[in-house]
């Protein structure tokens, strides 16, 4: 990725605004604007500089437990033991049968479905089966997930799509859940890297967004100065600059995105 220093962006903003220097508060506001418009541009499209396709190893965990045989004679909820590190709690009904198991800890590092046993509670015969899931934690490397496939889509014309959902993670970054998946084989993940806020001393701001963010910062400067009409006109200029970069991406480079639909039992792709 071609890069530019934040100090260069500040110089360009000074030239655009016709200023010799920026006050400390104005410089801080300008860097804030660079980050605001930079993030908007970063998340606007699948820029080659921001998108990654990499194999990832899912962490297989216990998603849920289904009671297959309720047993009989239980006077209190039995203790549930799951091989590995997952934990769960059982419930019983008025007929003395185990009627449910709630997973209280998903565990980690499973290679296959765990064995589940019941003990205590005064009864016998309860049986249960676990449903597994693969977990990919975003961490600080993944911003948004675009696609998950079984194989490398660059090496296979029609790679099998992997069903997934995005949900909360205790790490604070979010995670991808590969539903009903017990396999430990890697999957290929197409994702956007997260935008990182910059400070005035940084030297690695994305060059592709430099003119856009400087023009956007100038519109913020005009808004702060009460020149709202001029600010709106400059915002339109900023949008035109970004559209020119999108034109390179979509029309000149031909990097179109595709949707998939199934018709007459076959799956094909069509641009949108």
CSV table of C-alpha atoms in Angstrom, one decimal, residues 65-69 80 98 101 114-118 126-130:
chain,number,residue,atom,x,y,z
A,65,UNK,CA,-26.7,-30.3,23.8
A,66,UNK,CA,-29.8,-32.1,22.8
A,67,UNK,CA,-31.3,-34.7,25.2
A,68,UNK,CA,-31.9,-37.9,23.1
A,69,UNK,CA,-33.2,-40.1,25.9
A,80,UNK,CA,-23.6,-33.3,33.5
A,98,UNK,CA,-34.1,-35.1,32.0
A,101,UNK,CA,-29.3,-29.4,29.1
A,114,UNK,CA,-17.5,-35.0,23.2
A,115,UNK,CA,-18.9,-37.8,25.3
A,116,UNK,CA,-21.7,-36.7,27.6
A,117,UNK,CA,-22.7,-38.5,30.8
A,118,UNK,CA,-25.2,-38.0,33.6
A,126,UNK,CA,-30.5,-40.2,30.3
A,127,UNK,CA,-28.5,-39.7,27.1
A,128,UNK,CA,-27.6,-36.6,25.1
A,129,UNK,CA,-25.7,-35.5,22.0
A,130,UNK,CA,-23.7,-32.4,21.4
